PDB file of C-alpha atoms in Angstrom:
ATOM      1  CA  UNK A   1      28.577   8.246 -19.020  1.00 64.00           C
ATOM      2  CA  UNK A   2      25.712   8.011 -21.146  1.00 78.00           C
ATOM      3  CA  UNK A   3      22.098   8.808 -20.403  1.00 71.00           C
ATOM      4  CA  UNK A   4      20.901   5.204 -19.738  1.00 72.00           C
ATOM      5  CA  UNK A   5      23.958   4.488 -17.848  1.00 86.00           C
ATOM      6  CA  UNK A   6      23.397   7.239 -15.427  1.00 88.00           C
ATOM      7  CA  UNK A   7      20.094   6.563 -15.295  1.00 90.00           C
ATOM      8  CA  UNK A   8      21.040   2.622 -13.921  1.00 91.00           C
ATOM      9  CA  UNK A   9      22.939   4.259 -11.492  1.00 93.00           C
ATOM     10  CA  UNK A  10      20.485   6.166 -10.143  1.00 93.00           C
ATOM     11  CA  UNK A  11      18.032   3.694 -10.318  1.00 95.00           C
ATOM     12  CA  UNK A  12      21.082   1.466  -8.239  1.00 95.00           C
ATOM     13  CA  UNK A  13      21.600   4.341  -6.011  1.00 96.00           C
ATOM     14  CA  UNK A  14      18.301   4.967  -4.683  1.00 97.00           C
ATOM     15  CA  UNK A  15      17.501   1.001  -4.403  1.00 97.00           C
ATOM     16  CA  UNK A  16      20.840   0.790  -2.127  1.00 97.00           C
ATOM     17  CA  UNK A  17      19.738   3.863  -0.254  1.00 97.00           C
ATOM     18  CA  UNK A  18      16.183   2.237   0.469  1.00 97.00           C
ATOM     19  CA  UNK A  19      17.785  -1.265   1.353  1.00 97.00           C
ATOM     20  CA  UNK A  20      20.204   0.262   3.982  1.00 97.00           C
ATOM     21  CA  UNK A  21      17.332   2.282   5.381  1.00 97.00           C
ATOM     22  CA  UNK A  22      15.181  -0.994   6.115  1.00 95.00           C
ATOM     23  CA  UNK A  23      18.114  -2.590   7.215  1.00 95.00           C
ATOM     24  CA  UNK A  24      19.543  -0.648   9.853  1.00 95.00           C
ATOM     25  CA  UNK A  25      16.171   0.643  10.829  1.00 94.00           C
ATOM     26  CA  UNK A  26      16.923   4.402  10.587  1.00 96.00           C
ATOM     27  CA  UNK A  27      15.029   6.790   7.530  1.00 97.00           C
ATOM     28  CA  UNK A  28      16.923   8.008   5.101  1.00 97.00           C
ATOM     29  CA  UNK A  29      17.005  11.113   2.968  1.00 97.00           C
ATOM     30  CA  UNK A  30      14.609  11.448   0.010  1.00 97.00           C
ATOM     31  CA  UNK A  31      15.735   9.376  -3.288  1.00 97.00           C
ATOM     32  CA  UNK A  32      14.110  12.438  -5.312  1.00 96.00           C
ATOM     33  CA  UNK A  33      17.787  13.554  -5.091  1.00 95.00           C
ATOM     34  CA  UNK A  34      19.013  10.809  -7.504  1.00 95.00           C
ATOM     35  CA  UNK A  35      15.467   9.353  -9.474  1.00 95.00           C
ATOM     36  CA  UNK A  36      14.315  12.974  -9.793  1.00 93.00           C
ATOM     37  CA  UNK A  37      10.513  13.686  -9.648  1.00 91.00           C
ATOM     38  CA  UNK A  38       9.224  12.510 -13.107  1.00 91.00           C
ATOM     39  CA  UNK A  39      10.564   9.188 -13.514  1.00 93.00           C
ATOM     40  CA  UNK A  40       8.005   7.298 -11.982  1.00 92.00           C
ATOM     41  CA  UNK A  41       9.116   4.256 -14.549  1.00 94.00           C
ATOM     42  CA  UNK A  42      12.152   4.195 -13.086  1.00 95.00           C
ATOM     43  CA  UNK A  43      10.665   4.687  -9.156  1.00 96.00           C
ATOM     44  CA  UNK A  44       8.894   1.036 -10.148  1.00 96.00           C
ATOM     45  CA  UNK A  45      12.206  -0.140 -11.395  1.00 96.00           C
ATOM     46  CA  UNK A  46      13.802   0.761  -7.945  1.00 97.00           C
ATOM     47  CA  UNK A  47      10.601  -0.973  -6.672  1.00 97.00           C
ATOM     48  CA  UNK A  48      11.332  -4.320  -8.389  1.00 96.00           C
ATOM     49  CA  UNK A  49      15.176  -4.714  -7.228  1.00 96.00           C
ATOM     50  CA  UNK A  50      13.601  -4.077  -3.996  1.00 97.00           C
ATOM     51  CA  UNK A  51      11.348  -7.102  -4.704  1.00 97.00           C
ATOM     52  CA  UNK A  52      13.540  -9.401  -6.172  1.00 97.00           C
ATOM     53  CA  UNK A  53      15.948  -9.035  -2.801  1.00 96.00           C
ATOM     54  CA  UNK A  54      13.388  -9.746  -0.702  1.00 96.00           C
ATOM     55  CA  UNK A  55      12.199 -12.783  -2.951  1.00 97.00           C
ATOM     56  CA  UNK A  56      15.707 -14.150  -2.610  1.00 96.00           C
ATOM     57  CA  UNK A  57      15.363 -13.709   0.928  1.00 95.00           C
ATOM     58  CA  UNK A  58      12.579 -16.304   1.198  1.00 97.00           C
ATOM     59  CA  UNK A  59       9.539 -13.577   0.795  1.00 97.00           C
ATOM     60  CA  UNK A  60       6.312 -14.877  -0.603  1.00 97.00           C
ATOM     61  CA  UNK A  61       4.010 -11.971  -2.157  1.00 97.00           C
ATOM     62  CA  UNK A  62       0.497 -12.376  -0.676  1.00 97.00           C
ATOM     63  CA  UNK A  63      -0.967  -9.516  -2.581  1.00 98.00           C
ATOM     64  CA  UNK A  64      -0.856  -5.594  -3.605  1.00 98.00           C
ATOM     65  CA  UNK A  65      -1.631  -2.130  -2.199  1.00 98.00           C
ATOM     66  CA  UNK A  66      -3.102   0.625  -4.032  1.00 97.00           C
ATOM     67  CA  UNK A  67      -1.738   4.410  -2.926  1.00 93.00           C
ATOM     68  CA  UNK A  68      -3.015   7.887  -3.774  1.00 90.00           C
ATOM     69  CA  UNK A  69      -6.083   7.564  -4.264  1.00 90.00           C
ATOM     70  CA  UNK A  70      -7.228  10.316  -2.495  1.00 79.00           C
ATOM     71  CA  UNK A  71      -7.799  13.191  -4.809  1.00 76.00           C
ATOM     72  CA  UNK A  72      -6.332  15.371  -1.655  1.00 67.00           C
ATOM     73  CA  UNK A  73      -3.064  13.761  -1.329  1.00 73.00           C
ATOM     74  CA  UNK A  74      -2.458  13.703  -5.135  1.00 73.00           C
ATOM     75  CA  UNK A  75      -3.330  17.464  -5.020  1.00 71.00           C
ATOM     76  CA  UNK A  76      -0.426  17.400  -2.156  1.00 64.00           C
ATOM     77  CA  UNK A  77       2.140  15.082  -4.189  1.00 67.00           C
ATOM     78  CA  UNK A  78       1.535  17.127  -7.710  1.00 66.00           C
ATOM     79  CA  UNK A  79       0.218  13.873  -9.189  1.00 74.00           C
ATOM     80  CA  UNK A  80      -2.875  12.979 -11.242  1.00 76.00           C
ATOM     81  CA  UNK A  81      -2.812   9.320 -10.717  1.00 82.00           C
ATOM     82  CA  UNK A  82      -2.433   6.458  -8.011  1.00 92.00           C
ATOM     83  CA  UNK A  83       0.633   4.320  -7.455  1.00 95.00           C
ATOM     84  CA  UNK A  84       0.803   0.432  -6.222  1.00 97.00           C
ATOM     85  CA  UNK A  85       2.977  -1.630  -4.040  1.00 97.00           C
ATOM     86  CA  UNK A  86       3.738  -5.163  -2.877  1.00 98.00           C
ATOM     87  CA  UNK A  87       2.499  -6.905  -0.199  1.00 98.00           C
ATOM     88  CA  UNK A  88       4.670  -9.752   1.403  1.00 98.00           C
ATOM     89  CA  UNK A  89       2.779 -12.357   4.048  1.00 98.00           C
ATOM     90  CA  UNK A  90       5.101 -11.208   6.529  1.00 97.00           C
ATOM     91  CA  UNK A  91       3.437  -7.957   6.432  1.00 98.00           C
ATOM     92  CA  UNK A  92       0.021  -9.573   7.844  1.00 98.00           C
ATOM     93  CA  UNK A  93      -0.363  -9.205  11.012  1.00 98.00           C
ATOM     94  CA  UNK A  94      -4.019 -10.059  11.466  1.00 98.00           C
ATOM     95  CA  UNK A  95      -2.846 -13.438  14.156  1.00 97.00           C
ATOM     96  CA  UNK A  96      -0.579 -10.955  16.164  1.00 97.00           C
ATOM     97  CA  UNK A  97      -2.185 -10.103  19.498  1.00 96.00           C
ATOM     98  CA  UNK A  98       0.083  -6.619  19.038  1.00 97.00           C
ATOM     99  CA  UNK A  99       1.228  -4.784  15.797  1.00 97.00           C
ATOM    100  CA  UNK A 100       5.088  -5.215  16.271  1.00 97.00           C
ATOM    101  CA  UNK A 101       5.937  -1.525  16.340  1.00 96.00           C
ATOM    102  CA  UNK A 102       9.538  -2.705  15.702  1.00 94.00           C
ATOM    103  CA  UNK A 103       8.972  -3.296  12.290  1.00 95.00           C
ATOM    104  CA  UNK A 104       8.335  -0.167  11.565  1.00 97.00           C
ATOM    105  CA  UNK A 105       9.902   3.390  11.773  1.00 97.00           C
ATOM    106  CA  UNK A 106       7.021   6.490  11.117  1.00 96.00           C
ATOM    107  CA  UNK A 107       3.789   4.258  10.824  1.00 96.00           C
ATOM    108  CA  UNK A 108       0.236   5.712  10.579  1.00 95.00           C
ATOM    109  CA  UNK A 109      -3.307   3.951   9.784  1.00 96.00           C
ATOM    110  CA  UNK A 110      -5.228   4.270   7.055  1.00 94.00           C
ATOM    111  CA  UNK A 111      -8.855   2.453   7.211  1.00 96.00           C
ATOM    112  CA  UNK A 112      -9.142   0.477   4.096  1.00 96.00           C
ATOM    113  CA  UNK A 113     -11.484  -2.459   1.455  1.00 97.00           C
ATOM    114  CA  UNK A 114      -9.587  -5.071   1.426  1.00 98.00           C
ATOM    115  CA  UNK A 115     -10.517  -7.980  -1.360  1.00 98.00           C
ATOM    116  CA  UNK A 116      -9.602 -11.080  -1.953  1.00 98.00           C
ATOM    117  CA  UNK A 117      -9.161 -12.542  -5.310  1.00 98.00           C
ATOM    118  CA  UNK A 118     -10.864 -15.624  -6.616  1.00 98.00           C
ATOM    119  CA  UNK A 119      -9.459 -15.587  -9.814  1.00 97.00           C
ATOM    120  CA  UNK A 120      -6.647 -14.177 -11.837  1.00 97.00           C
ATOM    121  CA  UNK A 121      -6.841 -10.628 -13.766  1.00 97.00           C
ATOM    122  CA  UNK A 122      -4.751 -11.306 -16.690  1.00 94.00           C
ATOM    123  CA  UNK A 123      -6.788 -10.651 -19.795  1.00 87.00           C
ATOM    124  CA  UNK A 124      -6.221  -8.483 -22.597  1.00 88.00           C
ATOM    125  CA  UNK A 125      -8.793  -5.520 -21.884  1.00 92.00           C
ATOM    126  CA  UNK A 126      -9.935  -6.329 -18.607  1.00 96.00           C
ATOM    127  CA  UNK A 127     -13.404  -4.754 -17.765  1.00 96.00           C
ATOM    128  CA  UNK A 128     -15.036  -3.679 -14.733  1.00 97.00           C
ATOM    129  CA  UNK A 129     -17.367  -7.120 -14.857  1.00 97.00           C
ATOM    130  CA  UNK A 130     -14.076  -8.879 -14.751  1.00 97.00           C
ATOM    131  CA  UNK A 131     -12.690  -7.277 -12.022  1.00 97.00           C
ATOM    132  CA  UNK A 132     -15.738  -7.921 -10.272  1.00 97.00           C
ATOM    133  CA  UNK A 133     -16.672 -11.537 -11.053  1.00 97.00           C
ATOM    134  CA  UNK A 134     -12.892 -11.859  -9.941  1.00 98.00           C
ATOM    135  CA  UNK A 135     -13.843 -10.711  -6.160  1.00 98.00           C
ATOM    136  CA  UNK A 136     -14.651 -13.231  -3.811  1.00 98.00           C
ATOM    137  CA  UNK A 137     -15.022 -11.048  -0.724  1.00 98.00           C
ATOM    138  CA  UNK A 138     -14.590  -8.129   0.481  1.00 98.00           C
ATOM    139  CA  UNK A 139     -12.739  -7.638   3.987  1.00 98.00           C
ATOM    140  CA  UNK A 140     -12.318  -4.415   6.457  1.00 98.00           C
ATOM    141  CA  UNK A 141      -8.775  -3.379   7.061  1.00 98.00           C
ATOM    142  CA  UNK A 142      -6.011  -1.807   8.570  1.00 98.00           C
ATOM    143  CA  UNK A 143      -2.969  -0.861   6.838  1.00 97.00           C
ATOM    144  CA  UNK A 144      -0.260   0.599   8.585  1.00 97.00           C
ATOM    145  CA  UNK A 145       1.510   2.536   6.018  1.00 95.00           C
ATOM    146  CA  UNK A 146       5.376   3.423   6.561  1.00 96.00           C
ATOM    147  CA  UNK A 147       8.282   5.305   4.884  1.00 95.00           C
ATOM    148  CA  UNK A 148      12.009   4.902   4.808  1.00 97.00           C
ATOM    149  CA  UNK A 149      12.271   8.710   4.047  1.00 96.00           C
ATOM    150  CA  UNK A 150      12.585  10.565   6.691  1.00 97.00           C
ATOM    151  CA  UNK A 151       9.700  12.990   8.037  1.00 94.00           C
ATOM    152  CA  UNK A 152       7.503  11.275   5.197  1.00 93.00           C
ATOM    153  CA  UNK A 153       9.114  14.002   2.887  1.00 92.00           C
ATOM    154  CA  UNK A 154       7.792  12.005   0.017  1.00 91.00           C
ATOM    155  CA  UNK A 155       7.543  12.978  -3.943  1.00 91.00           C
ATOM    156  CA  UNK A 156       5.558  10.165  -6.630  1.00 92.00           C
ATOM    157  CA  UNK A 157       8.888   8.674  -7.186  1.00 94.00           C
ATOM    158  CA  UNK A 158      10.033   8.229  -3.662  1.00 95.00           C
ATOM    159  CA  UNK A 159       6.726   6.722  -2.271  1.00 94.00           C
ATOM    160  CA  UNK A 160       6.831   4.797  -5.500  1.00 96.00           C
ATOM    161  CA  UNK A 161      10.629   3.177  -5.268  1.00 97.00           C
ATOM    162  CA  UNK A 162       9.823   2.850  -1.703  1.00 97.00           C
ATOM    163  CA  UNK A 163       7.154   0.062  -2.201  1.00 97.00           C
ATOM    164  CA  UNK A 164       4.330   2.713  -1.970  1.00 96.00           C
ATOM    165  CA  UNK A 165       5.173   3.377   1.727  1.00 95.00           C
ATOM    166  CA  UNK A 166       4.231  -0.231   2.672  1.00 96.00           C
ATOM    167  CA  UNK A 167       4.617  -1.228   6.666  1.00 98.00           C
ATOM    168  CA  UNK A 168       2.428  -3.852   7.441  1.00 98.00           C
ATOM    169  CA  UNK A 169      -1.301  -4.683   7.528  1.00 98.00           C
ATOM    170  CA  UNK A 170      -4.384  -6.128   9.331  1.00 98.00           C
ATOM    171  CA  UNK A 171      -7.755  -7.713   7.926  1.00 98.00           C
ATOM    172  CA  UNK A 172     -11.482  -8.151  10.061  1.00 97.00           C
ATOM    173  CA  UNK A 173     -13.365 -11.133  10.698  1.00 97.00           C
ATOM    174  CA  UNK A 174     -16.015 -10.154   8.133  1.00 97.00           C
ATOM    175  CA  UNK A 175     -16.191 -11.660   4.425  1.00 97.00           C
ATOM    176  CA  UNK A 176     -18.652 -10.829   2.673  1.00 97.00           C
ATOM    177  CA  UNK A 177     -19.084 -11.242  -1.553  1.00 97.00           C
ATOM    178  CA  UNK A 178     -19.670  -7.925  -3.579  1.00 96.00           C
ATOM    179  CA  UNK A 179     -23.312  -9.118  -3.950  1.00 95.00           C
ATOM    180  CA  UNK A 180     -24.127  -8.504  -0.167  1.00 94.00           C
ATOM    181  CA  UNK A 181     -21.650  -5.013  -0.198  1.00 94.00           C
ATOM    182  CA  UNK A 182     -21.020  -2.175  -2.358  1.00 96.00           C
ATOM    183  CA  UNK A 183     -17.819  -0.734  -1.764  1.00 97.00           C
ATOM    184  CA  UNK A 184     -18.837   2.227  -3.587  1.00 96.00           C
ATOM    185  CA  UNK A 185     -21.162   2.775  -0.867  1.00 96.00           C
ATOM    186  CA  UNK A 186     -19.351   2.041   2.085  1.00 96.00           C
ATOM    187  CA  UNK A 187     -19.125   4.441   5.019  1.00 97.00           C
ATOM    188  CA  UNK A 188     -15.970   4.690   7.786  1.00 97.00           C
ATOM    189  CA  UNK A 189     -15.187   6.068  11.062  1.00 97.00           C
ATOM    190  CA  UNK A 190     -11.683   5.463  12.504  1.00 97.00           C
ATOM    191  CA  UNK A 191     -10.868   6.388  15.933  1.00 98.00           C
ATOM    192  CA  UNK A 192      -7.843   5.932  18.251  1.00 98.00           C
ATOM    193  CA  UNK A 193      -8.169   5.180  21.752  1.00 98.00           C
ATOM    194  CA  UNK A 194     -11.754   5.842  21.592  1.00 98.00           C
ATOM    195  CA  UNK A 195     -11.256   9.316  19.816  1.00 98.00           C
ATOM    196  CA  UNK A 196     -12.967  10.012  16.223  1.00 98.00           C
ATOM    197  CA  UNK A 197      -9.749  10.509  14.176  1.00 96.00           C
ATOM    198  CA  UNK A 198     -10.682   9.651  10.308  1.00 94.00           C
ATOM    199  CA  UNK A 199     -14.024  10.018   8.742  1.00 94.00           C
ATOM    200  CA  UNK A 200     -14.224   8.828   4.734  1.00 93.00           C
ATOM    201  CA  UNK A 201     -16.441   6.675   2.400  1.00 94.00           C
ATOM    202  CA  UNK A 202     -15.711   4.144  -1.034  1.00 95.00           C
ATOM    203  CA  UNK A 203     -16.399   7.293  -2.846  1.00 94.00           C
ATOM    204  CA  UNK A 204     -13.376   8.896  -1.190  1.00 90.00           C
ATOM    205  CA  UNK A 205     -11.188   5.921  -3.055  1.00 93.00           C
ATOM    206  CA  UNK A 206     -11.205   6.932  -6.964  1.00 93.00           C
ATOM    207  CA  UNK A 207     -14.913   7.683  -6.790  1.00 94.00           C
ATOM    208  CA  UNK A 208     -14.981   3.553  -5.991  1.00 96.00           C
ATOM    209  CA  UNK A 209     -12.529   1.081  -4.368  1.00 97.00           C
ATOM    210  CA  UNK A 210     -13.192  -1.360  -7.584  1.00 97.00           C
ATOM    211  CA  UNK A 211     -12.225   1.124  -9.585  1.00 97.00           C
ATOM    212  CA  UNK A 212      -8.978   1.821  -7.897  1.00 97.00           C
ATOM    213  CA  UNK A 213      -8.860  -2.016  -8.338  1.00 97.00           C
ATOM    214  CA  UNK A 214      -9.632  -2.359 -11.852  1.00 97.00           C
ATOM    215  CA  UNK A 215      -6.683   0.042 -12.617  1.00 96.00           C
ATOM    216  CA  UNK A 216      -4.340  -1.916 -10.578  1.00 97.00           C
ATOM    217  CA  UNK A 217      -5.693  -5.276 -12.429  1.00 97.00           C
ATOM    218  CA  UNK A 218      -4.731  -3.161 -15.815  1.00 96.00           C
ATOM    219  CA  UNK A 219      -1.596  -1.371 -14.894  1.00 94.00           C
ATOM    220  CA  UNK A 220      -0.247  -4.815 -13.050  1.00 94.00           C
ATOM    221  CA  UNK A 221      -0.671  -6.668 -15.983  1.00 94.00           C
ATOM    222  CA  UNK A 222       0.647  -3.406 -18.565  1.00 92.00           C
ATOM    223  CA  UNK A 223       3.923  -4.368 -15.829  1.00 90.00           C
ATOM    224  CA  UNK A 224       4.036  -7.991 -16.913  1.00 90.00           C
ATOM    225  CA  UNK A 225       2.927  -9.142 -12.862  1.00 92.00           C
ATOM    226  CA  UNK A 226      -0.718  -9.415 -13.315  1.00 96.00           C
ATOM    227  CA  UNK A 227      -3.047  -9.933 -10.110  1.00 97.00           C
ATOM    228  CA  UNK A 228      -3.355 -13.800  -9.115  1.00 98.00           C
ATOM    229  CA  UNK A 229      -6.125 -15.648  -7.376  1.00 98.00           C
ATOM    230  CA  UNK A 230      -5.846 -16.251  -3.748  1.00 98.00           C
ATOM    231  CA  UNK A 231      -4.378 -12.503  -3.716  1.00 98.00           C
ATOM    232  CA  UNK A 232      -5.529  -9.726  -1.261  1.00 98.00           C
ATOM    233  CA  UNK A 233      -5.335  -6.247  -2.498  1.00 98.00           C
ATOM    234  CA  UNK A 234      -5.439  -2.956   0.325  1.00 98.00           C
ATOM    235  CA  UNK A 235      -7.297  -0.906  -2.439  1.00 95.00           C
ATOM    236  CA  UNK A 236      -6.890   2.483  -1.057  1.00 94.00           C
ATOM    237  CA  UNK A 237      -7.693   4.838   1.837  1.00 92.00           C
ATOM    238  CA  UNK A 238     -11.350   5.785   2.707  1.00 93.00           C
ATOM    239  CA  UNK A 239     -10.065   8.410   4.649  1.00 91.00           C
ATOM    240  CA  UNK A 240      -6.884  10.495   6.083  1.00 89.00           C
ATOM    241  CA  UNK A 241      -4.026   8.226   7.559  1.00 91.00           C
ATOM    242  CA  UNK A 242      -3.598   8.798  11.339  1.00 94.00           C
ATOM    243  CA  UNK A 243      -0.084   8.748  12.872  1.00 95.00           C
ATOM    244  CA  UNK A 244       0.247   6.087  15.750  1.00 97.00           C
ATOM    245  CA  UNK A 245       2.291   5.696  18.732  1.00 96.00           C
ATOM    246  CA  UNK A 246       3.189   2.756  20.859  1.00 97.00           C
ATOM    247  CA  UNK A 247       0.549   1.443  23.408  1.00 97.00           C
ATOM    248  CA  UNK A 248      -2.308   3.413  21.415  1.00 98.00           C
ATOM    249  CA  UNK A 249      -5.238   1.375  19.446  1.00 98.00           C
ATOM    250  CA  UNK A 250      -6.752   2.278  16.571  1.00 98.00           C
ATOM    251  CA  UNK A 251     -10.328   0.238  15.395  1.00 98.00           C
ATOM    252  CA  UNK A 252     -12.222   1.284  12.125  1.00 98.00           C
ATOM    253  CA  UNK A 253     -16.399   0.764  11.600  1.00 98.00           C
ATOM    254  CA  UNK A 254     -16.467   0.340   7.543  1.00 97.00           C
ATOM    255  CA  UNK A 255     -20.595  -0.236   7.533  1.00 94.00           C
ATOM    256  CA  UNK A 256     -21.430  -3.797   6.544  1.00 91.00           C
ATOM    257  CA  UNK A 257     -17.933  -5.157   6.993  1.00 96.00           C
ATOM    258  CA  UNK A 258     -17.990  -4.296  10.804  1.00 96.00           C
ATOM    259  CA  UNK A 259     -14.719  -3.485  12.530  1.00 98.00           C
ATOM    260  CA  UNK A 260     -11.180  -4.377  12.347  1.00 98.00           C
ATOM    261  CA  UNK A 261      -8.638  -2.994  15.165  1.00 98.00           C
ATOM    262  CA  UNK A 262      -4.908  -2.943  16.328  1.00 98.00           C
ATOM    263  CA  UNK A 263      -3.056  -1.797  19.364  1.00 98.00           C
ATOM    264  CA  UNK A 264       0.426  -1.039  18.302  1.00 98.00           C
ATOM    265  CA  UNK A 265       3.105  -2.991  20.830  1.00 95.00           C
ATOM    266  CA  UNK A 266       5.868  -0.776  22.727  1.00 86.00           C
ATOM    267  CA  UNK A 267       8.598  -0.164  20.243  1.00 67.00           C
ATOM    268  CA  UNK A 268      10.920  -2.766  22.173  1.00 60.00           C
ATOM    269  CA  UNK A 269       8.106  -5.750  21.662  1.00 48.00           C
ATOM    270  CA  UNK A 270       9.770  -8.216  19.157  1.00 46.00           C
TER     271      UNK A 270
END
């Protein structure tokens, strides 16, 4: 077998490992064991068969998420740069009156900038000034990250070929346009049931959440699936992710965007 055949079969391996995870709703073991932990190319291929299926299914994408961008959990993961996943409209649960809890198998918050695009990033050298003329609002959210590995025992290339740990995800009421907010600036408390659990700021997100943006617009693109308009991107924690449990409630202050909450259903709720 040669070298790119075994790598297809790895890449085929930890994409059928991933699937039957999701499927049968029980983690699996780390895809490290096949993908290795340097082939973060080949994690994103892994990512896109993973896309594709659910495409076929009848998925729309609504958007993207940007992961590690906290200098702290790249520190953790050995890695000097973020990663990115896909979001699906089926992950946004803003309209529920619950979070469906049996969607997902390890979930934990993360209190997040959310923005919504108002035009495409597809240029040649995109700038900062593009990605921010692009912006037409800033929104406070909630995603609820989630792995298919078991006990989150997570390398680059296993968050990575497992969509970047995407679960599901919740947006505020508030809109406001990046003249009337700086996201650099922004300040967050997260608590659950009433308890101060996460504490974190825009800074906190690649120094600033438009920068964690402007590399997605750039590296999305460098992958040949650029950012579109109408698109929301989760660009990043502000601060550390919170694990949650059924019946609990978890509501983030993000300054000027106000608050955006969730109370996570009992793990039967459909």
């Amino acid at each position: 077998m040669t070298e790119r055949t075994e790598r297809e079969a790895a890449i085929g391996a930890a994409a059928d490992r991933l699937v039957t995870a999701a499927d049968r709703q029980e983690p699996c073991a780390p895809v490290r064991d096949v993908l290795g932990t340097v082939d973060i190319d080949g994690a994103y291929q892994v990512q896109r068969r993973l896309t594709a299926l659910r495409l076929t299914g009848g998925a729309v994408v609504s958007g993207r998420k940007i992961g590690l961008t906290s200098p702290a959990v790249q520190q953790q993961l050995g890695v000097d740069q973020p990663d990115f996943g896909v979001l699906f409209a089926d992950m946004d649960v803003t309209a529920y009156p619950e979070v469906p809890m049996s969607r997902l198998l390890q979930p934990k918050a993360e209190a997040e900038i959310a923005f919504v695009l108002a035009a495409d990033l597809d240029g040649d050298d995109i700038s900062p000034a593009d990605v921010r003329a692009a912006v037409a609002c800033a929104a406070p959210a909630l995603e609820i990250v989630d792995s298919r590995i078991a006990g989150w025992d997570i390398t680059i290339t296993d968050t990575v070929a497992d969509n970047a740990s995407s679960g599901l995800y919740v947006l505020g009421e508030t809109r406001l346009p990046l003249d009337a907010f700086e996201p650099r600036a922004a300040t967050m408390r997260m608590f659950l049931d009433g308890v101060l659990v996460s504490e974190g700021s825009g800074a906190a997100c690649l120094g600033d959440p438009l920068t964690a943006l402007l590399w997605l617009a750039r590296t999305a693109r460098a992958y040949g699936e650029p950012l579109r308009a109408g698109q929301v991107v989760l660009s990043g924690a502000l601060g550390p992710m919170v694990g949650v449990s059924p019946g609990e409630t978890v509501v983030a202050e993000i300054s000027a965007l106000g608050t955006v909450s969730a109370t996570f259903s009992e793990k039967d709720a459909s």
